[in-house]
Amino acid sequence: MKRSDRFQIFLFILAAISVTTIFFYFSTTPHHGNYSEDYPTAQDGVLDLRGWDFSQHGPVPLDGQWEFFPDSLLFPSDDFSDPSYVKVPSRWSQIESMGRYGYATYRLNVLLDPGEELFGFENASVSTAFRLFVNGSSVLEVGKVGKSEATSEPMYSPQTTPLHEFEGEEEYEIILQVSNYDYRTGGLWRQFWFGPFETLITWKWLLEARSSILFGSLIVMAFFFAGLYIMRRYDRYYLYLALLSFLLACRSLFPVQYIISNFFPSIPFDIMVRMEYLTLYLALAASALFFRELYPLIFSKRHRQVIVYVPLLFSLFVLILPPSLFTYSVYPFYLFSLYAMVYMASVIIRAVMHHVSGSLLMLSGSLILAAAVINDYFYLTFSSKTGTFIELGMIFFIFFQALALSLRLTEVFSEVNELSDSLTHLNMNLEEEIERRAEELRIANESMQNLEEIRVAEEERKRVGRNLHDTLGQSVHALELLGESLRLRGDVPHELQGKIEGMLHLNSEIKRNLYTILGELYPVGVGPRGLLAAVERFTGNMMAIYDLSIDIICPVRDMPLEEACADDVYHIVSEGIMNALRHASPGRIEVSLLYSQELLTIRVVNDGVGKNPPVPERKIKSGGHGLSIMSYRAKVHGGLFTYENSGDGNYTIEARIPVAHGEDRQ
């Protein structure tokens, strides 16, 4: 299957699962938190629901103006005259007559049409204890309401309460006594709902089912990623993603509905709130560890330390401080989370720009979670009516991360399969490959032997040249001096004068022939201009023998080269010229000796090649000994040798040899 086909199938599956998840989420979401302009609201402590069709529009939030009595715990038989009015839902910190801690009484009258329908009352979390009275009867108490911290007991336990004994009544007097000494703020800061009991209990079941499915899904993912880490311990991002999935699963049991109270009805308020905050703080640290391990080259180590250690510090506050104090830490933590989310988003964006596998999916999941977190921040902090979407954000985040990692694994497996196919093919052709490589080694070995023979021959040639110069050359020179002294003597008989002249002439011929032989055996003379002089001598001889023009370009005539280097340079030039004469018919040859403080470039260009297409630079083959020898001479001195047909009728050989100075030469 082609890569494009796999990608299209992958996108189809992703879209199908996303649509299914969103449909499931909203189909199991009742109207909790959804604000409608059509809902009636309470005015001056009275909510008039006469004319409201519960069968068509469903339950109603008890929003609006409630009667409010601060610093009072009033019972149905008490006097409720001279009330003040506050908006519900709202926090005590938003009410001028109340502080964050204390106690108060709320009162609301609900007016209904005549009927026999069973109504119910659904409460969310109240900070942090309350007692409910309906038409003078105590219906529900969550925690223990008191006028001091010692006499009160906090508890979160959202419930749906049927009002059996009030069926058919047309007016409901609702009285709520509330106290708070254990949270950062008190009051009715979540919506209360009133309506047919059957509808309310269906809502409750839907919410609990959705939260349970979310919790189970995240726990299964946590174990799945933990299993992957056990099998692939070098991929630690599986471990951190398993930890993040577990923390998010635990987190899903707490906000708003506090589903955990269904599993553990007697769980203390203190432990419940600490777990709620710890899962939030530690989830951010786990996210930083996950993305740092996933993108180690992009995610800064310093930022990772900050995003990990700061939540750990917040977690320490949660462990050692009482809820009335550590719950304030959520405000600076949200600001810090904004910085962390922005930085991690920038990391993923850079990964997308660098085309890192799965990074686009990572970015999509992270943005969805970030949007859900921001929405829930306003919902939980400012009592906005948007509702909570953190559960949907969490499931999409983990789901997209799992898809991204699956995509990376798929690509790795594809590479492994391709490598396996290559190894299988190589194994099938291994015998043929071994024979081919053996032949290449044999040819290379022969070439090396030839090059070594050339090096030995050159050393022998130099030795013979030095011996001729030091022995026979000295003798010829001594004989010349002796003949000159005899010729200049006045007492030499006349008949010997002719013999002395003949001897001197013969000695001069011997000397000339000797130095011609020495020039061939040892062409480069002593001194900085010895190389250039030898090249000029050789090119002069070639121009005299062959009908061609040879130009020498040498801007620096004094080239202080080592003897061995100068000798090899001379032979590169001479071999380059002879190579052109053997394999082409050049009319002009250009020799360049370009000397600098660090590099000597030797270039021989001839025009004996036809207008052929360019031939790329290539390795020396064993068949061309001339080229092999020139390459060997250049590499002996740490240089490079290349040759090419430039396509304009010129064939060029070039050697670049580093120039040694001072201690380097030694």
PDB file of N, CA, C and O in Angstrom, residues 12 42 48 77 83 102 110 157 160-161 174 223 261 300 310 318 322-323 343 370 410 413 423 586:
ATOM      1  N   PHE A  12      -9.133   9.316   7.615  1.00  0.00           N
ATOM      2  CA  PHE A  12     -10.526   8.897   7.706  1.00  0.00           C
ATOM      3  C   PHE A  12     -10.826   8.308   9.075  1.00  0.00           C
ATOM      4  O   PHE A  12     -11.853   8.632   9.692  1.00  0.00           O
ATOM      5  N   ALA A  42     -34.882  34.301  38.807  1.00  0.00           N
ATOM      6  CA  ALA A  42     -35.532  34.788  40.030  1.00  0.00           C
ATOM      7  C   ALA A  42     -35.389  36.298  40.145  1.00  0.00           C
ATOM      8  O   ALA A  42     -34.333  36.862  39.828  1.00  0.00           O
ATOM      9  N   ASP A  48     -40.780  32.575  39.198  1.00  0.00           N
ATOM     10  CA  ASP A  48     -42.112  32.255  38.692  1.00  0.00           C
ATOM     11  C   ASP A  48     -41.984  31.310  37.500  1.00  0.00           C
ATOM     12  O   ASP A  48     -41.568  31.709  36.410  1.00  0.00           O
ATOM     13  N   SER A  77     -39.073  28.697  60.638  1.00  0.00           N
ATOM     14  CA  SER A  77     -39.961  29.399  61.577  1.00  0.00           C
ATOM     15  C   SER A  77     -39.439  30.784  61.945  1.00  0.00           C
ATOM     16  O   SER A  77     -40.141  31.541  62.635  1.00  0.00           O
ATOM     17  N   PRO A  83     -34.708  41.410  53.991  1.00  0.00           N
ATOM     18  CA  PRO A  83     -33.595  40.679  53.372  1.00  0.00           C
ATOM     19  C   PRO A  83     -32.781  41.576  52.443  1.00  0.00           C
ATOM     20  O   PRO A  83     -33.234  42.627  52.011  1.00  0.00           O
ATOM     21  N   GLY A 102     -17.367  32.070  56.824  1.00  0.00           N
ATOM     22  CA  GLY A 102     -18.481  32.425  57.693  1.00  0.00           C
ATOM     23  C   GLY A 102     -19.697  31.572  57.403  1.00  0.00           C
ATOM     24  O   GLY A 102     -19.594  30.428  56.946  1.00  0.00           O
ATOM     25  N   VAL A 110     -40.435  29.403  44.759  1.00  0.00           N
ATOM     26  CA  VAL A 110     -40.665  28.933  43.395  1.00  0.00           C
ATOM     27  C   VAL A 110     -42.159  28.741  43.204  1.00  0.00           C
ATOM     28  O   VAL A 110     -42.815  28.018  43.973  1.00  0.00           O
ATOM     29  N   SER A 157     -20.716  16.729  48.025  1.00  0.00           N
ATOM     30  CA  SER A 157     -21.498  15.557  47.640  1.00  0.00           C
ATOM     31  C   SER A 157     -22.689  15.990  46.796  1.00  0.00           C
ATOM     32  O   SER A 157     -23.802  16.139  47.297  1.00  0.00           O
ATOM     33  N   THR A 160     -29.051  14.352  43.756  1.00  0.00           N
ATOM     34  CA  THR A 160     -30.371  14.623  43.189  1.00  0.00           C
ATOM     35  C   THR A 160     -31.411  14.142  44.194  1.00  0.00           C
ATOM     36  O   THR A 160     -31.469  12.943  44.504  1.00  0.00           O
ATOM     37  N   THR A 161     -32.225  15.070  44.714  1.00  0.00           N
ATOM     38  CA  THR A 161     -33.141  14.777  45.815  1.00  0.00           C
ATOM     39  C   THR A 161     -34.590  14.845  45.342  1.00  0.00           C
ATOM     40  O   THR A 161     -35.023  15.883  44.822  1.00  0.00           O
ATOM     41  N   ILE A 174     -37.730  27.457  49.359  1.00  0.00           N
ATOM     42  CA  ILE A 174     -36.420  26.797  49.471  1.00  0.00           C
ATOM     43  C   ILE A 174     -35.525  27.649  50.354  1.00  0.00           C
ATOM     44  O   ILE A 174     -35.311  28.840  50.086  1.00  0.00           O
ATOM     45  N   PHE A 223      -2.288   2.039  31.418  1.00  0.00           N
ATOM     46  CA  PHE A 223      -1.680   0.705  31.473  1.00  0.00           C
ATOM     47  C   PHE A 223      -1.075   0.321  30.130  1.00  0.00           C
ATOM     48  O   PHE A 223      -0.030  -0.346  30.073  1.00  0.00           O
ATOM     49  N   SER A 261     -17.188  10.721  44.951  1.00  0.00           N
ATOM     50  CA  SER A 261     -18.021  10.529  46.150  1.00  0.00           C
ATOM     51  C   SER A 261     -19.004   9.383  45.970  1.00  0.00           C
ATOM     52  O   SER A 261     -19.508   8.837  46.959  1.00  0.00           O
ATOM     53  N   SER A 300      13.846  23.050  25.693  1.00  0.00           N
ATOM     54  CA  SER A 300      14.983  23.503  26.485  1.00  0.00           C
ATOM     55  C   SER A 300      15.023  22.793  27.840  1.00  0.00           C
ATOM     56  O   SER A 300      13.999  22.631  28.504  1.00  0.00           O
ATOM     57  N   VAL A 310       8.314  23.880  39.463  1.00  0.00           N
ATOM     58  CA  VAL A 310       7.300  24.800  40.007  1.00  0.00           C
ATOM     59  C   VAL A 310       6.025  24.048  40.381  1.00  0.00           C
ATOM     60  O   VAL A 310       5.499  24.237  41.487  1.00  0.00           O
ATOM     61  N   VAL A 318       0.258  21.964  48.747  1.00  0.00           N
ATOM     62  CA  VAL A 318      -0.981  21.203  48.921  1.00  0.00           C
ATOM     63  C   VAL A 318      -0.830  20.173  50.032  1.00  0.00           C
ATOM     64  O   VAL A 318      -1.770  19.926  50.805  1.00  0.00           O
ATOM     65  N   PRO A 322      -3.281  23.690  55.013  1.00  0.00           N
ATOM     66  CA  PRO A 322      -4.708  23.337  55.047  1.00  0.00           C
ATOM     67  C   PRO A 322      -5.408  23.832  53.788  1.00  0.00           C
ATOM     68  O   PRO A 322      -4.938  24.753  53.113  1.00  0.00           O
ATOM     69  N   PRO A 323      -6.581  23.248  53.445  1.00  0.00           N
ATOM     70  CA  PRO A 323      -7.292  23.665  52.227  1.00  0.00           C
ATOM     71  C   PRO A 323      -7.646  25.146  52.200  1.00  0.00           C
ATOM     72  O   PRO A 323      -7.693  25.745  51.121  1.00  0.00           O
ATOM     73  N   TYR A 343       4.716  27.853  25.988  1.00  0.00           N
ATOM     74  CA  TYR A 343       6.047  27.351  25.626  1.00  0.00           C
ATOM     75  C   TYR A 343       5.946  25.969  24.980  1.00  0.00           C
ATOM     76  O   TYR A 343       6.595  25.704  23.947  1.00  0.00           O
ATOM     77  N   ALA A 370      -5.729  22.741  25.714  1.00  0.00           N
ATOM     78  CA  ALA A 370      -5.509  24.101  26.201  1.00  0.00           C
ATOM     79  C   ALA A 370      -6.796  24.916  26.158  1.00  0.00           C
ATOM     80  O   ALA A 370      -7.116  25.664  27.097  1.00  0.00           O
ATOM     81  N   THR A 410       4.630   3.239  13.415  1.00  0.00           N
ATOM     82  CA  THR A 410       4.371   2.709  12.080  1.00  0.00           C
ATOM     83  C   THR A 410       5.515   3.031  11.131  1.00  0.00           C
ATOM     84  O   THR A 410       5.954   2.175  10.351  1.00  0.00           O
ATOM     85  N   PHE A 413       8.472   0.850  12.013  1.00  0.00           N
ATOM     86  CA  PHE A 413       8.283  -0.512  11.521  1.00  0.00           C
ATOM     87  C   PHE A 413       8.473  -0.573  10.004  1.00  0.00           C
ATOM     88  O   PHE A 413       9.010  -1.555   9.479  1.00  0.00           O
ATOM     89  N   LEU A 423      18.413  -6.361   3.619  1.00  0.00           N
ATOM     90  CA  LEU A 423      19.318  -7.393   4.124  1.00  0.00           C
ATOM     91  C   LEU A 423      19.054  -8.734   3.445  1.00  0.00           C
ATOM     92  O   LEU A 423      19.992  -9.484   3.145  1.00  0.00           O
ATOM     93  N   PRO A 586      47.363  17.029 -28.733  1.00  0.00           N
ATOM     94  CA  PRO A 586      47.218  18.435 -28.339  1.00  0.00           C
ATOM     95  C   PRO A 586      48.030  19.356 -29.239  1.00  0.00           C
ATOM     96  O   PRO A 586      49.106  19.000 -29.729  1.00  0.00           O
TER      97      PRO A 586
END
